Amino acid sequence: MDRPKTFEVAVALIMGRTGKNKVSAMEEARDSYPDLFLEFSARMKAGGPDYFAALGIEGKETTFEQAVSSHYQTGKSKADSVKAAMQSHPEAYQKYLLRLRNGEHVRFDLNR
């Protein structure tokens, strides 16, 4: 695998490979590519652009747990909420499965 050209590309690659959210992927990229992180930090301090939006990484993404919780709050059962979230947020569901395969413990907060 080639070395990423920018910190944002490193984050995108880590997110795709591991299913981590943006913040967790940024932490891993910071540790794995400290030189790219320093360049990114200097660019941000100077008011320069970040390239996350260009890579399709928006600031706030809905996790599968959030999608299930929002369906559950409408009065659906737990099973129906999971099924509805799988249909309404397929990308979040795929990331959720990847996180489980990577051994992450996922907790659902289902408060009404």
CSV table of C-alpha atoms in Angstrom, one decimal:
chain,number,residue,atom,x,y,z
A,1,MET,CA,0.0,0.0,0.0
A,2,ASP,CA,1.3,3.5,-0.9
A,3,ARG,CA,1.9,6.1,1.7
A,4,PRO,CA,-1.0,8.6,2.0
A,5,LYS,CA,-0.2,12.0,0.6
A,6,THR,CA,-2.2,14.0,3.2
A,7,PHE,CA,-3.5,13.4,6.8
A,8,GLU,CA,-7.1,13.5,5.5
A,9,VAL,CA,-6.3,10.6,3.0
A,10,ALA,CA,-4.7,8.6,5.9
A,11,VAL,CA,-7.9,9.1,8.0
A,12,ALA,CA,-10.1,8.1,5.1
A,13,LEU,CA,-8.0,4.9,4.5
A,14,ILE,CA,-8.2,4.0,8.2
A,15,MET,CA,-11.9,4.6,8.3
A,16,GLY,CA,-12.4,2.4,5.3
A,17,ARG,CA,-10.1,-0.4,6.5
A,18,THR,CA,-11.3,-0.5,10.2
A,19,GLY,CA,-14.8,1.0,10.2
A,20,LYS,CA,-13.7,3.5,12.9
A,21,ASN,CA,-15.4,6.8,13.2
A,22,LYS,CA,-13.7,10.0,12.1
A,23,VAL,CA,-12.3,10.9,15.5
A,24,SER,CA,-10.9,7.4,16.2
A,25,ALA,CA,-9.4,7.3,12.7
A,26,MET,CA,-7.8,10.7,13.2
A,27,GLU,CA,-6.2,9.5,16.5
A,28,GLU,CA,-4.8,6.4,14.7
A,29,ALA,CA,-3.6,8.5,11.8
A,30,ARG,CA,-1.9,10.9,14.2
A,31,ASP,CA,0.0,8.0,15.8
A,32,SER,CA,0.8,6.3,12.5
A,33,TYR,CA,1.7,9.4,10.4
A,34,PRO,CA,3.0,12.1,12.8
A,35,ASP,CA,4.6,14.0,10.0
A,36,LEU,CA,1.3,14.2,8.1
A,37,PHE,CA,-0.4,15.3,11.3
A,38,LEU,CA,2.1,18.1,11.9
A,39,GLU,CA,1.5,19.3,8.3
A,40,PHE,CA,-2.2,19.1,8.8
A,41,SER,CA,-2.0,21.0,12.1
A,42,ALA,CA,0.1,23.7,10.6
A,43,ARG,CA,-2.3,24.1,7.7
A,44,MET,CA,-5.3,24.4,10.1
A,45,LYS,CA,-3.5,26.9,12.3
A,46,ALA,CA,-2.7,29.0,9.2
A,47,GLY,CA,-6.4,29.0,8.3
A,48,GLY,CA,-5.9,26.6,5.4
A,49,PRO,CA,-8.4,24.2,4.1
A,50,ASP,CA,-9.0,20.7,5.3
A,51,TYR,CA,-9.9,18.1,2.6
A,52,PHE,CA,-12.3,15.9,4.6
A,53,ALA,CA,-15.4,17.2,2.7
A,54,ALA,CA,-13.6,16.6,-0.7
A,55,LEU,CA,-13.1,13.0,0.4
A,56,GLY,CA,-16.7,12.5,1.5
A,57,ILE,CA,-16.0,12.6,5.2
A,58,GLU,CA,-18.4,15.1,6.7
A,59,GLY,CA,-18.1,16.5,10.1
A,60,LYS,CA,-20.9,14.5,11.8
A,61,GLU,CA,-22.0,11.1,10.7
A,62,THR,CA,-24.8,9.0,12.1
A,63,THR,CA,-23.6,5.8,13.8
A,64,PHE,CA,-25.7,2.7,13.6
A,65,GLU,CA,-26.4,3.0,17.4
A,66,GLN,CA,-27.8,6.5,16.9
A,67,ALA,CA,-30.0,5.3,14.0
A,68,VAL,CA,-31.4,2.4,16.1
A,69,SER,CA,-32.0,4.8,19.0
A,70,SER,CA,-33.9,7.3,16.8
A,71,HIS,CA,-36.2,4.5,15.4
A,72,TYR,CA,-36.7,3.1,19.0
A,73,GLN,CA,-37.8,6.6,20.2
A,74,THR,CA,-40.6,6.5,17.7
A,75,GLY,CA,-42.2,3.6,19.6
A,76,LYS,CA,-40.9,0.7,17.6
A,77,SER,CA,-39.7,-2.5,19.4
A,78,LYS,CA,-36.0,-3.1,19.7
A,79,ALA,CA,-36.0,-5.7,16.9
A,80,ASP,CA,-38.0,-3.4,14.6
A,81,SER,CA,-35.7,-0.5,15.4
A,82,VAL,CA,-32.7,-2.5,14.4
A,83,LYS,CA,-34.3,-3.7,11.1
A,84,ALA,CA,-35.4,-0.1,10.3
A,85,ALA,CA,-31.9,1.2,11.0
A,86,MET,CA,-30.4,-1.4,8.7
A,87,GLN,CA,-32.6,-0.2,5.9
A,88,SER,CA,-32.4,3.5,6.6
A,89,HIS,CA,-28.6,3.7,7.2
A,90,PRO,CA,-26.9,0.8,5.3
A,91,GLU,CA,-23.5,2.5,5.4
A,92,ALA,CA,-23.6,2.9,9.2
A,93,TYR,CA,-24.7,-0.8,9.5
A,94,GLN,CA,-21.7,-1.9,7.4
A,95,LYS,CA,-19.4,0.2,9.6
A,96,TYR,CA,-21.1,-1.3,12.7
A,97,LEU,CA,-20.4,-4.9,11.5
A,98,LEU,CA,-16.8,-4.0,10.7
A,99,ARG,CA,-16.4,-2.6,14.2
A,100,LEU,CA,-17.8,-5.8,15.7
A,101,ARG,CA,-15.4,-7.9,13.6
A,102,ASN,CA,-12.5,-5.8,14.9
A,103,GLY,CA,-13.5,-6.7,18.5
A,104,GLU,CA,-15.1,-3.4,19.5
A,105,HIS,CA,-17.7,-3.6,22.2
A,106,VAL,CA,-20.8,-1.6,21.0
A,107,ARG,CA,-23.3,-0.4,23.5
A,108,PHE,CA,-26.8,0.8,22.6
A,109,ASP,CA,-28.4,3.6,24.6
A,110,LEU,CA,-32.2,3.0,24.0
A,111,ASN,CA,-33.9,5.7,26.2
A,112,ARG,CA,-37.4,6.8,25.3
